[in-house]
PDB file of C-alpha atoms and ligand atoms in Angstrom:
ATOM      1  CA  UNK A  12      12.928 -11.194 -16.802  1.00  0.00           C
ATOM      2  CA  UNK A  13      15.251  -8.205 -15.468  1.00  0.00           C
ATOM      3  CA  UNK A  14      13.408  -5.798 -13.539  1.00  0.00           C
ATOM      4  CA  UNK A  15      16.038  -3.302 -13.285  1.00  0.00           C
ATOM      5  CA  UNK A  16      15.733  -2.577  -9.785  1.00  0.00           C
ATOM      6  CA  UNK A  17      19.450  -3.302  -8.402  1.00  0.00           C
ATOM      7  CA  UNK A  18      20.669  -0.344  -6.293  1.00  0.00           C
ATOM      8  CA  UNK A  19      17.095   1.323  -6.509  1.00  0.00           C
ATOM      9  CA  UNK A  20      16.109   3.268  -3.318  1.00  0.00           C
ATOM     10  CA  UNK A  21      12.641   2.717  -2.207  1.00  0.00           C
ATOM     11  CA  UNK A  22      10.441   3.969   0.285  1.00  0.00           C
ATOM     12  CA  UNK A  23       7.198   1.745   1.400  1.00  0.00           C
ATOM     13  CA  UNK A  24       4.962   3.082   4.126  1.00  0.00           C
ATOM     14  CA  UNK A  25       2.942   1.544   6.280  1.00  0.00           C
ATOM     15  CA  UNK A  26       5.274  -1.639   5.844  1.00  0.00           C
ATOM     16  CA  UNK A  27       5.855  -3.178   9.342  1.00  0.00           C
ATOM     17  CA  UNK A  28       3.594  -6.360   8.481  1.00  0.00           C
ATOM     18  CA  UNK A  29       1.004  -7.183   5.619  1.00  0.00           C
ATOM     19  CA  UNK A  30       0.884  -5.882   2.035  1.00  0.00           C
ATOM     20  CA  UNK A  31       3.583  -3.235   2.682  1.00  0.00           C
ATOM     21  CA  UNK A  32       6.159  -5.711   4.397  1.00  0.00           C
ATOM     22  CA  UNK A  33       5.860  -8.354   1.595  1.00  0.00           C
ATOM     23  CA  UNK A  34       6.515  -5.493  -0.987  1.00  0.00           C
ATOM     24  CA  UNK A  35       9.585  -4.156   0.762  1.00  0.00           C
ATOM     25  CA  UNK A  36      10.776  -7.850   1.036  1.00  0.00           C
ATOM     26  CA  UNK A  37      10.359  -8.083  -2.633  1.00  0.00           C
ATOM     27  CA  UNK A  38      12.156  -5.082  -3.610  1.00  0.00           C
ATOM     28  CA  UNK A  39      14.951  -6.132  -1.646  1.00  0.00           C
ATOM     29  CA  UNK A  40      15.158  -9.506  -3.240  1.00  0.00           C
ATOM     30  CA  UNK A  41      15.456  -7.733  -6.395  1.00  0.00           C
ATOM     31  CA  UNK A  42      18.569  -5.947  -5.061  1.00  0.00           C
ATOM     32  CA  UNK A  43      17.091  -2.393  -4.185  1.00  0.00           C
ATOM     33  CA  UNK A  44      17.814  -0.554  -0.863  1.00  0.00           C
ATOM     34  CA  UNK A  45      14.447   0.112   1.141  1.00  0.00           C
ATOM     35  CA  UNK A  46      13.026   2.230   3.695  1.00  0.00           C
ATOM     36  CA  UNK A  47      10.460   0.863   5.263  1.00  0.00           C
ATOM     37  CA  UNK A  48       8.176   2.938   7.619  1.00  0.00           C
ATOM     38  CA  UNK A  49       4.843   2.829  10.285  1.00  0.00           C
ATOM     39  CA  UNK A  50       4.063   3.850  13.505  1.00  0.00           C
ATOM     40  CA  UNK A  51       5.523   1.337  15.909  1.00  0.00           C
ATOM     41  CA  UNK A  52       9.525   1.128  16.056  1.00  0.00           C
ATOM     42  CA  UNK A  53       9.867  -2.531  17.348  1.00  0.00           C
ATOM     43  CA  UNK A  54       7.875  -4.722  14.825  1.00  0.00           C
ATOM     44  CA  UNK A  55       9.369  -2.265  12.084  1.00  0.00           C
ATOM     45  CA  UNK A  56      12.826  -3.011  12.909  1.00  0.00           C
ATOM     46  CA  UNK A  57      12.098  -6.937  13.491  1.00  0.00           C
ATOM     47  CA  UNK A  58      10.488  -6.953  10.001  1.00  0.00           C
ATOM     48  CA  UNK A  59      13.540  -4.964   8.268  1.00  0.00           C
ATOM     49  CA  UNK A  60      16.291  -7.631  10.434  1.00  0.00           C
ATOM     50  CA  UNK A  61      13.902 -10.385   8.884  1.00  0.00           C
ATOM     51  CA  UNK A  62      14.540  -9.116   5.421  1.00  0.00           C
ATOM     52  CA  UNK A  63      18.186  -8.202   5.629  1.00  0.00           C
ATOM     53  CA  UNK A  64      18.583 -11.829   6.820  1.00  0.00           C
ATOM     54  CA  UNK A  65      17.100 -13.071   3.934  1.00  0.00           C
ATOM     55  CA  UNK A  66      18.590 -10.868   1.213  1.00  0.00           C
ATOM     56  CA  UNK A  67      21.798  -9.203   2.583  1.00  0.00           C
ATOM     57  CA  UNK A  68      20.559  -5.851   1.142  1.00  0.00           C
ATOM     58  CA  UNK A  69      20.321  -2.663   3.385  1.00  0.00           C
ATOM     59  CA  UNK A  70      16.857  -1.824   5.038  1.00  0.00           C
ATOM     60  CA  UNK A  71      16.331   1.272   6.788  1.00  0.00           C
ATOM     61  CA  UNK A  72      13.653   1.916   9.225  1.00  0.00           C
ATOM     62  CA  UNK A  73      11.992   5.448  10.042  1.00  0.00           C
ATOM     63  CA  UNK A  74       8.898   5.102  12.303  1.00  0.00           C
ATOM     64  CA  UNK A  75       5.813   7.691  11.098  1.00  0.00           C
ATOM     65  CA  UNK A  76       2.170   8.080  11.890  1.00  0.00           C
ATOM     66  CA  UNK A  77       1.119   8.787   7.979  1.00  0.00           C
ATOM     67  CA  UNK A  78      -1.868  10.996   9.229  1.00  0.00           C
ATOM     68  CA  UNK A  79       0.681  13.387  10.776  1.00  0.00           C
ATOM     69  CA  UNK A  80       2.042  15.714   7.830  1.00  0.00           C
ATOM     70  CA  UNK A  81       5.119  16.595  10.208  1.00  0.00           C
ATOM     71  CA  UNK A  82       5.781  13.201  10.665  1.00  0.00           C
ATOM     72  CA  UNK A  83       5.984  12.287   6.842  1.00  0.00           C
ATOM     73  CA  UNK A  84       8.063  15.337   6.317  1.00  0.00           C
ATOM     74  CA  UNK A  85      10.586  14.194   8.839  1.00  0.00           C
ATOM     75  CA  UNK A  86      10.672  10.446   7.815  1.00  0.00           C
ATOM     76  CA  UNK A  87      10.790  11.405   4.122  1.00  0.00           C
ATOM     77  CA  UNK A  88      13.945  13.733   4.855  1.00  0.00           C
ATOM     78  CA  UNK A  89      15.525  11.047   6.710  1.00  0.00           C
ATOM     79  CA  UNK A  90      14.834   8.355   4.152  1.00  0.00           C
ATOM     80  CA  UNK A  91      16.275  10.694   1.317  1.00  0.00           C
ATOM     81  CA  UNK A  92      19.438  11.514   3.102  1.00  0.00           C
ATOM     82  CA  UNK A  93      19.884   8.286   4.023  1.00  0.00           C
ATOM     83  CA  UNK A  94      19.894   6.519   0.627  1.00  0.00           C
ATOM     84  CA  UNK A  95      21.195   9.823  -1.191  1.00  0.00           C
ATOM     85  CA  UNK A  96      17.804  10.028  -2.943  1.00  0.00           C
ATOM     86  CA  UNK A  97      14.690   8.100  -4.073  1.00  0.00           C
ATOM     87  CA  UNK A  98      13.406   6.364  -7.057  1.00  0.00           C
ATOM     88  CA  UNK A  99      10.396   4.881  -5.820  1.00  0.00           C
ATOM     89  CA  UNK A 100       7.500   5.867  -3.600  1.00  0.00           C
ATOM     90  CA  UNK A 101       5.153   3.074  -2.408  1.00  0.00           C
ATOM     91  CA  UNK A 102       2.337   4.942  -0.359  1.00  0.00           C
ATOM     92  CA  UNK A 103       0.108   2.598   1.961  1.00  0.00           C
ATOM     93  CA  UNK A 104      -1.733   3.001   5.409  1.00  0.00           C
ATOM     94  CA  UNK A 105      -3.722   0.978   7.575  1.00  0.00           C
ATOM     95  CA  UNK A 106      -7.436   0.467   5.998  1.00  0.00           C
ATOM     96  CA  UNK A 107     -10.476   2.797   7.748  1.00  0.00           C
ATOM     97  CA  UNK A 108     -12.868   1.111  10.129  1.00  0.00           C
ATOM     98  CA  UNK A 109     -15.596  -1.268   8.784  1.00  0.00           C
ATOM     99  CA  UNK A 110     -19.138   0.169   8.865  1.00  0.00           C
ATOM    100  CA  UNK A 111     -22.348   1.484   7.134  1.00  0.00           C
ATOM    101  CA  UNK A 112     -23.292   5.320   6.711  1.00  0.00           C
ATOM    102  CA  UNK A 113     -24.850   5.320   9.912  1.00  0.00           C
ATOM    103  CA  UNK A 114     -22.070   4.435  11.753  1.00  0.00           C
ATOM    104  CA  UNK A 115     -19.965   7.457  11.209  1.00  0.00           C
ATOM    105  CA  UNK A 116     -20.246  10.787  12.408  1.00  0.00           C
ATOM    106  CA  UNK A 117     -18.163  13.522  10.398  1.00  0.00           C
ATOM    107  CA  UNK A 118     -14.960  13.217  12.747  1.00  0.00           C
ATOM    108  CA  UNK A 119     -14.924   9.523  11.643  1.00  0.00           C
ATOM    109  CA  UNK A 120     -15.069  10.729   8.057  1.00  0.00           C
ATOM    110  CA  UNK A 121     -12.314  13.271   8.578  1.00  0.00           C
ATOM    111  CA  UNK A 122     -10.280  10.906  10.336  1.00  0.00           C
ATOM    112  CA  UNK A 123     -10.536   8.353   7.435  1.00  0.00           C
ATOM    113  CA  UNK A 124      -9.789  10.923   4.750  1.00  0.00           C
ATOM    114  CA  UNK A 125      -6.560  12.071   6.607  1.00  0.00           C
ATOM    115  CA  UNK A 126      -5.669   8.136   6.895  1.00  0.00           C
ATOM    116  CA  UNK A 127      -6.164   7.137   3.016  1.00  0.00           C
ATOM    117  CA  UNK A 128      -6.493  10.276   1.190  1.00  0.00           C
ATOM    118  CA  UNK A 129      -4.370  13.217   2.854  1.00  0.00           C
ATOM    119  CA  UNK A 130      -1.465  10.903   3.774  1.00  0.00           C
ATOM    120  CA  UNK A 131      -1.147   9.819  -0.004  1.00  0.00           C
ATOM    121  CA  UNK A 132      -1.022  13.688  -1.017  1.00  0.00           C
ATOM    122  CA  UNK A 133       1.602  14.359   1.696  1.00  0.00           C
ATOM    123  CA  UNK A 134       3.773  11.461   0.908  1.00  0.00           C
ATOM    124  CA  UNK A 135       3.762  12.316  -2.522  1.00  0.00           C
ATOM    125  CA  UNK A 136       4.160  16.214  -2.107  1.00  0.00           C
ATOM    126  CA  UNK A 137       7.321  15.293   0.110  1.00  0.00           C
ATOM    127  CA  UNK A 138       8.882  12.686  -2.365  1.00  0.00           C
ATOM    128  CA  UNK A 139       8.342  14.442  -5.887  1.00  0.00           C
ATOM    129  CA  UNK A 140      11.328  16.897  -5.707  1.00  0.00           C
ATOM    130  CA  UNK A 141      13.504  13.792  -5.023  1.00  0.00           C
ATOM    131  CA  UNK A 142      11.600  11.798  -7.547  1.00  0.00           C
ATOM    132  CA  UNK A 143      12.205  14.408 -10.126  1.00  0.00           C
ATOM    133  CA  UNK A 144      16.232  13.734  -9.748  1.00  0.00           C
ATOM    134  CA  UNK A 145      15.665  10.084 -10.451  1.00  0.00           C
ATOM    135  CA  UNK A 146      16.159   8.345 -13.979  1.00  0.00           C
ATOM    136  CA  UNK A 147      13.694   5.390 -12.851  1.00  0.00           C
ATOM    137  CA  UNK A 148      11.257   7.408 -10.724  1.00  0.00           C
ATOM    138  CA  UNK A 149       7.924   5.654 -10.023  1.00  0.00           C
ATOM    139  CA  UNK A 150       5.023   6.066  -7.459  1.00  0.00           C
ATOM    140  CA  UNK A 151       2.542   3.240  -6.689  1.00  0.00           C
ATOM    141  CA  UNK A 152      -0.440   3.970  -4.382  1.00  0.00           C
ATOM    142  CA  UNK A 153      -2.090   1.097  -2.531  1.00  0.00           C
ATOM    143  CA  UNK A 154      -5.702   1.270  -2.571  1.00  0.00           C
ATOM    144  CA  UNK A 155      -8.576  -1.289  -2.842  1.00  0.00           C
ATOM    145  CA  UNK A 156     -10.901  -3.169  -4.883  1.00  0.00           C
ATOM    146  CA  UNK A 157     -13.144  -0.535  -3.340  1.00  0.00           C
ATOM    147  CA  UNK A 158     -12.183   1.938  -5.296  1.00  0.00           C
ATOM    148  CA  UNK A 159     -13.687   0.062  -8.507  1.00  0.00           C
ATOM    149  CA  UNK A 160     -16.504  -2.237  -6.761  1.00  0.00           C
ATOM    150  CA  UNK A 161     -18.143  -1.340  -3.486  1.00  0.00           C
ATOM    151  CA  UNK A 162     -17.352  -3.700  -0.882  1.00  0.00           C
ATOM    152  CA  UNK A 163     -20.389  -4.456   1.716  1.00  0.00           C
ATOM    153  CA  UNK A 164     -19.977  -2.657   5.113  1.00  0.00           C
ATOM    154  CA  UNK A 165     -16.912  -0.995   3.764  1.00  0.00           C
ATOM    155  CA  UNK A 166     -18.740   2.427   3.389  1.00  0.00           C
ATOM    156  CA  UNK A 167     -15.678   4.789   4.220  1.00  0.00           C
ATOM    157  CA  UNK A 168     -13.248   2.785   1.949  1.00  0.00           C
ATOM    158  CA  UNK A 169     -15.937   2.752  -0.657  1.00  0.00           C
ATOM    159  CA  UNK A 170     -16.225   6.471  -0.672  1.00  0.00           C
ATOM    160  CA  UNK A 171     -12.686   7.186  -0.250  1.00  0.00           C
ATOM    161  CA  UNK A 172     -10.029   4.999  -2.589  1.00  0.00           C
ATOM    162  CA  UNK A 173     -11.746   6.202  -5.571  1.00  0.00           C
ATOM    163  CA  UNK A 174     -10.276   9.599  -4.780  1.00  0.00           C
ATOM    164  CA  UNK A 175      -6.586   7.813  -4.535  1.00  0.00           C
ATOM    165  CA  UNK A 176      -7.233   6.273  -8.019  1.00  0.00           C
ATOM    166  CA  UNK A 177      -8.426   9.494  -9.385  1.00  0.00           C
ATOM    167  CA  UNK A 178      -5.547  11.171  -7.777  1.00  0.00           C
ATOM    168  CA  UNK A 179      -3.003   8.825  -9.441  1.00  0.00           C
ATOM    169  CA  UNK A 180      -4.544   8.925 -12.912  1.00  0.00           C
ATOM    170  CA  UNK A 181      -4.494  12.396 -12.879  1.00  0.00           C
ATOM    171  CA  UNK A 182      -0.940  12.912 -11.350  1.00  0.00           C
ATOM    172  CA  UNK A 183       0.358  10.234 -14.118  1.00  0.00           C
ATOM    173  CA  UNK A 184      -0.997  12.619 -16.763  1.00  0.00           C
ATOM    174  CA  UNK A 185       0.816  15.667 -15.193  1.00  0.00           C
ATOM    175  CA  UNK A 186       4.373  14.328 -14.431  1.00  0.00           C
ATOM    176  CA  UNK A 187       4.359  11.965 -17.375  1.00  0.00           C
ATOM    177  CA  UNK A 188       6.691  14.275 -19.263  1.00  0.00           C
ATOM    178  CA  UNK A 189       9.346  14.298 -16.495  1.00  0.00           C
ATOM    179  CA  UNK A 190       9.327  10.546 -17.024  1.00  0.00           C
ATOM    180  CA  UNK A 191       7.626   9.719 -13.469  1.00  0.00           C
ATOM    181  CA  UNK A 192       5.438   6.843 -13.867  1.00  0.00           C
ATOM    182  CA  UNK A 193       2.161   6.795 -11.485  1.00  0.00           C
ATOM    183  CA  UNK A 194       0.357   3.744 -10.753  1.00  0.00           C
ATOM    184  CA  UNK A 195      -2.022   1.952  -8.330  1.00  0.00           C
ATOM    185  CA  UNK A 196      -2.869  -1.629  -7.090  1.00  0.00           C
ATOM    186  CA  UNK A 197      -6.460  -2.377  -5.988  1.00  0.00           C
ATOM    187  CA  UNK A 198      -5.804  -5.498  -3.593  1.00  0.00           C
ATOM    188  CA  UNK A 199      -8.473  -7.917  -3.200  1.00  0.00           C
ATOM    189  CA  UNK A 200      -8.452 -10.164   0.007  1.00  0.00           C
ATOM    190  CA  UNK A 201      -5.007 -11.028   0.680  1.00  0.00           C
ATOM    191  CA  UNK A 202      -3.881 -13.256   3.462  1.00  0.00           C
ATOM    192  CA  UNK A 203      -2.111 -10.555   5.819  1.00  0.00           C
ATOM    193  CA  UNK A 204      -2.216 -10.322   9.599  1.00  0.00           C
ATOM    194  CA  UNK A 205      -5.246  -7.929   9.259  1.00  0.00           C
ATOM    195  CA  UNK A 206      -7.473 -10.444   7.416  1.00  0.00           C
ATOM    196  CA  UNK A 207      -6.634 -12.882   9.818  1.00  0.00           C
ATOM    197  CA  UNK A 208      -7.627 -10.555  12.676  1.00  0.00           C
ATOM    198  CA  UNK A 209     -10.753  -9.525  10.787  1.00  0.00           C
ATOM    199  CA  UNK A 210     -12.061 -13.454  10.061  1.00  0.00           C
ATOM    200  CA  UNK A 211     -10.946 -14.404  13.829  1.00  0.00           C
ATOM    201  CA  UNK A 212     -13.296 -11.198  15.003  1.00  0.00           C
ATOM    202  CA  UNK A 213     -15.860 -12.291  12.615  1.00  0.00           C
ATOM    203  CA  UNK A 214     -15.838 -16.113  13.604  1.00  0.00           C
ATOM    204  CA  UNK A 215     -16.179 -15.291  17.254  1.00  0.00           C
ATOM    205  CA  UNK A 216     -19.145 -13.120  16.386  1.00  0.00           C
ATOM    206  CA  UNK A 217     -20.861 -15.561  14.140  1.00  0.00           C
ATOM    207  CA  UNK A 218     -20.037 -18.737  16.347  1.00  0.00           C
ATOM    208  CA  UNK A 219     -18.116 -19.871  13.293  1.00  0.00           C
ATOM    209  CA  UNK A 220     -14.504 -20.956  12.811  1.00  0.00           C
ATOM    210  CA  UNK A 221     -11.994 -18.892  10.792  1.00  0.00           C
ATOM    211  CA  UNK A 222     -11.831 -21.277   7.836  1.00  0.00           C
ATOM    212  CA  UNK A 223     -15.561 -21.154   7.276  1.00  0.00           C
ATOM    213  CA  UNK A 224     -14.963 -17.471   7.185  1.00  0.00           C
ATOM    214  CA  UNK A 225     -11.718 -17.165   4.750  1.00  0.00           C
ATOM    215  CA  UNK A 226     -14.094 -19.587   2.600  1.00  0.00           C
ATOM    216  CA  UNK A 227     -16.976 -17.063   2.594  1.00  0.00           C
ATOM    217  CA  UNK A 228     -14.783 -14.074   1.375  1.00  0.00           C
ATOM    218  CA  UNK A 229     -12.761 -16.322  -0.880  1.00  0.00           C
ATOM    219  CA  UNK A 230     -15.959 -17.069  -2.860  1.00  0.00           C
ATOM    220  CA  UNK A 231     -15.956 -13.552  -3.947  1.00  0.00           C
ATOM    221  CA  UNK A 232     -13.294 -14.183  -6.184  1.00  0.00           C
ATOM    222  CA  UNK A 233     -13.133 -16.172  -9.718  1.00  0.00           C
ATOM    223  CA  UNK A 234     -10.121 -17.871  -8.099  1.00  0.00           C
ATOM    224  CA  UNK A 235     -12.153 -18.916  -5.117  1.00  0.00           C
ATOM    225  CA  UNK A 236      -9.187 -18.350  -2.767  1.00  0.00           C
ATOM    226  CA  UNK A 237      -7.348 -15.042  -1.259  1.00  0.00           C
ATOM    227  CA  UNK A 238      -4.271 -14.078  -2.614  1.00  0.00           C
ATOM    228  CA  UNK A 239      -0.828 -14.536  -0.671  1.00  0.00           C
ATOM    229  CA  UNK A 240       0.848 -11.449   0.016  1.00  0.00           C
ATOM    230  CA  UNK A 241       3.746 -12.216  -1.991  1.00  0.00           C
ATOM    231  CA  UNK A 242       1.379 -12.520  -5.174  1.00  0.00           C
ATOM    232  CA  UNK A 243       0.543  -8.652  -4.252  1.00  0.00           C
ATOM    233  CA  UNK A 244       4.215  -8.133  -4.038  1.00  0.00           C
ATOM    234  CA  UNK A 245       5.212  -9.342  -7.216  1.00  0.00           C
ATOM    235  CA  UNK A 246       2.489  -7.113  -9.121  1.00  0.00           C
ATOM    236  CA  UNK A 247       3.425  -4.063  -6.976  1.00  0.00           C
ATOM    237  CA  UNK A 248       7.372  -4.585  -7.541  1.00  0.00           C
ATOM    238  CA  UNK A 249       6.899  -5.173 -11.251  1.00  0.00           C
ATOM    239  CA  UNK A 250       4.548  -1.707 -11.898  1.00  0.00           C
ATOM    240  CA  UNK A 251       7.294   0.182 -10.207  1.00  0.00           C
ATOM    241  CA  UNK A 252      10.289  -1.374 -12.303  1.00  0.00           C
ATOM    242  CA  UNK A 253      11.958  -0.264 -15.462  1.00  0.00           C
ATOM    243  CA  UNK A 254      10.570  -3.527 -16.635  1.00  0.00           C
ATOM    244  CA  UNK A 255       7.215  -1.857 -16.784  1.00  0.00           C
ATOM    245  CA  UNK A 256       8.452   1.544 -18.177  1.00  0.00           C
ATOM    246  CA  UNK A 257       5.651   2.222 -20.372  1.00  0.00           C
ATOM    247  CA  UNK A 258       3.229   1.410 -17.936  1.00  0.00           C
ATOM    248  CA  UNK A 259       1.245   4.351 -16.099  1.00  0.00           C
ATOM    249  CA  UNK A 260      -1.768   5.678 -14.922  1.00  0.00           C
ATOM    250  CA  UNK A 261      -3.307   2.265 -14.467  1.00  0.00           C
ATOM    251  CA  UNK A 262      -5.259   1.033 -11.580  1.00  0.00           C
ATOM    252  CA  UNK A 263      -4.633  -2.442 -11.497  1.00  0.00           C
ATOM    253  CA  UNK A 264      -6.711  -5.158  -9.486  1.00  0.00           C
ATOM    254  CA  UNK A 265      -4.973  -8.101  -8.074  1.00  0.00           C
ATOM    255  CA  UNK A 266      -7.972  -9.448  -6.684  1.00  0.00           C
ATOM    256  CA  UNK A 267      -8.195 -12.992  -8.412  1.00  0.00           C
ATOM    257  CA  UNK A 268     -11.141 -11.807 -10.759  1.00  0.00           C
ATOM    258  CA  UNK A 269     -13.374 -10.283  -7.844  1.00  0.00           C
ATOM    259  CA  UNK A 270     -14.034  -7.256  -9.761  1.00  0.00           C
ATOM    260  CA  UNK A 271     -17.048  -7.925 -12.176  1.00  0.00           C
ATOM    261  CA  UNK A 272     -16.235  -5.376 -14.851  1.00  0.00           C
ATOM    262  CA  UNK A 273     -13.357  -5.655 -17.327  1.00  0.00           C
TER     263      UNK A 273
HETATM  264  N1  NAP B 324      -5.368  -7.491   2.975  1.00  0.00           N
HETATM  265  C1  NAP B 324      -6.298  -6.956   2.277  1.00  0.00           C
HETATM  266  O1  NAP B 324      -7.098  -8.343   2.097  1.00  0.00           O
HETATM  267  C2  NAP B 324      -6.403  -5.698   1.639  1.00  0.00           C
HETATM  268  C3  NAP B 324      -7.536  -5.665   0.640  1.00  0.00           C
HETATM  269  C4  NAP B 324      -7.742  -4.519   0.223  1.00  0.00           C
HETATM  270  C5  NAP B 324      -7.097  -3.212   0.738  1.00  0.00           C
HETATM  271  N2  NAP B 324      -6.274  -3.495   1.635  1.00  0.00           N
HETATM  272  C6  NAP B 324      -5.752  -2.178   2.384  1.00  0.00           C
HETATM  273  O2  NAP B 324      -4.393  -2.155   2.109  1.00  0.00           O
HETATM  274  C7  NAP B 324      -3.650  -1.723   2.972  1.00  0.00           C
HETATM  275  C8  NAP B 324      -2.632  -2.167   4.099  1.00  0.00           C
HETATM  276  O3  NAP B 324      -3.378  -3.792   4.391  1.00  0.00           O
HETATM  277  P1  NAP B 324      -2.705  -4.889   5.269  1.00  0.00           P
HETATM  278  O4  NAP B 324      -3.769  -6.125   5.129  1.00  0.00           O
HETATM  279  O5  NAP B 324      -1.487  -5.329   4.896  1.00  0.00           O
HETATM  280  O6  NAP B 324      -3.037  -4.256   6.727  1.00  0.00           O
HETATM  281  P2  NAP B 324      -2.116  -4.873   7.872  1.00  0.00           P
HETATM  282  O7  NAP B 324      -1.611  -6.345   8.017  1.00  0.00           O
HETATM  283  O8  NAP B 324      -2.689  -4.394   9.087  1.00  0.00           O
HETATM  284  O9  NAP B 324      -0.641  -4.234   7.752  1.00  0.00           O
HETATM  285  C9  NAP B 324      -1.232  -2.553   8.204  1.00  0.00           C
HETATM  286  C10 NAP B 324       0.436  -1.907   8.244  1.00  0.00           C
HETATM  287  O10 NAP B 324       0.210  -0.214   8.311  1.00  0.00           O
HETATM  288  C11 NAP B 324       0.989   0.192   9.412  1.00  0.00           C
HETATM  289  N3  NAP B 324      -0.089   1.372   9.824  1.00  0.00           N
HETATM  290  C12 NAP B 324      -1.252   1.276  10.280  1.00  0.00           C
HETATM  291  N4  NAP B 324      -1.824   2.910  10.298  1.00  0.00           N
HETATM  292  C13 NAP B 324      -0.605   3.429  10.270  1.00  0.00           C
HETATM  293  C14 NAP B 324      -0.706   4.737  10.037  1.00  0.00           C
HETATM  294  N5  NAP B 324      -1.392   5.704  10.524  1.00  0.00           N
HETATM  295  N6  NAP B 324       0.722   5.257   9.816  1.00  0.00           N
HETATM  296  C15 NAP B 324       1.797   4.289   9.601  1.00  0.00           C
HETATM  297  N7  NAP B 324       1.517   3.121   9.413  1.00  0.00           N
HETATM  298  C16 NAP B 324       0.511   2.525   9.788  1.00  0.00           C
HETATM  299  C17 NAP B 324       0.677  -0.999  10.225  1.00  0.00           C
HETATM  300  O11 NAP B 324       1.916  -0.867  11.343  1.00  0.00           O
HETATM  301  P3  NAP B 324       1.697   0.060  12.746  1.00  0.00           P
HETATM  302  O12 NAP B 324       0.254  -0.348  13.501  1.00  0.00           O
HETATM  303  O13 NAP B 324       3.069  -0.078  13.595  1.00  0.00           O
HETATM  304  O14 NAP B 324       1.549   1.500  12.307  1.00  0.00           O
HETATM  305  C18 NAP B 324       1.176  -2.076   9.542  1.00  0.00           C
HETATM  306  O15 NAP B 324       2.637  -2.110   9.137  1.00  0.00           O
HETATM  307  C19 NAP B 324      -5.013  -1.090   4.073  1.00  0.00           C
HETATM  308  O16 NAP B 324      -5.475   0.138   3.654  1.00  0.00           O
HETATM  309  C20 NAP B 324      -5.920  -1.842   3.491  1.00  0.00           C
HETATM  310  O17 NAP B 324      -7.247  -1.514   3.997  1.00  0.00           O
HETATM  311  C21 NAP B 324      -5.965  -4.707   2.227  1.00  0.00           C
END
């Protein structure tokens, strides 16, 4: 299938590693020009160099903390100037800390809201004028299965991810007539550095080994395994591509069947 992404101008945030980096790599494999962003410049540049070495297509790096609206504004301006416009925005950020309701004071709620909700709003606000100039405009918000099904000990995520999915759906209705598609992906457990670190910490705490902990979380999905970052990225890149031209407003779980509703 031809995805129609050759020469597309793509911005992926929180993309020095994990889901964001895999998504940027897959866009580049499809011939897109990509800007990747995250807080620390060095890992960002290493990731960009690795993608360019594989695909030969340009990857640009602009560091920004997505909890800082001014930094987002500067980064988006640089990205749009560098690529001469924007066709695709993929919003991503780090995850909020684990814990239950009693673990969090108001400041923790505000920080999580800034990280996962306001960052998405700021990114879309800054990018919409450029997306409106594009003939193949798409926005993808990366959220979590927690948007549809609460995950134990992830109270912040369970409460805030649904807001981003609600925004995604609403925006798809508001900008659809301008040809802009807006979708969300709800990843289930995926083998990123974050999950490896979390499982290492859990194994140390429980006196188990990392394989036991991974097997335990894998059991929650119908497929009884974790996703690879590439499996996530394949779905992300397809949804953002002209090949998915009639798909908008969806909240697509890429979760190996972990969400129990249909
Ligand atoms: N992997 C999973 O199984 C899974 C499942 C469901 C949902 N998710 C969600 O998907 C998102 C990505 O997960 P992941 O597993 O890919 O995480 P990851 O491996 O930890 O990667 C996170 C990326 O985000 C960047 N980042 C973190 N905080 C940032 C900030 N404030 N501003 C800009 N960039 C920031 C990091 O770079 P810097 O540190 O340099 O900024 C890094 O590039 C998270 O929100 C996570 O909760 C993941």
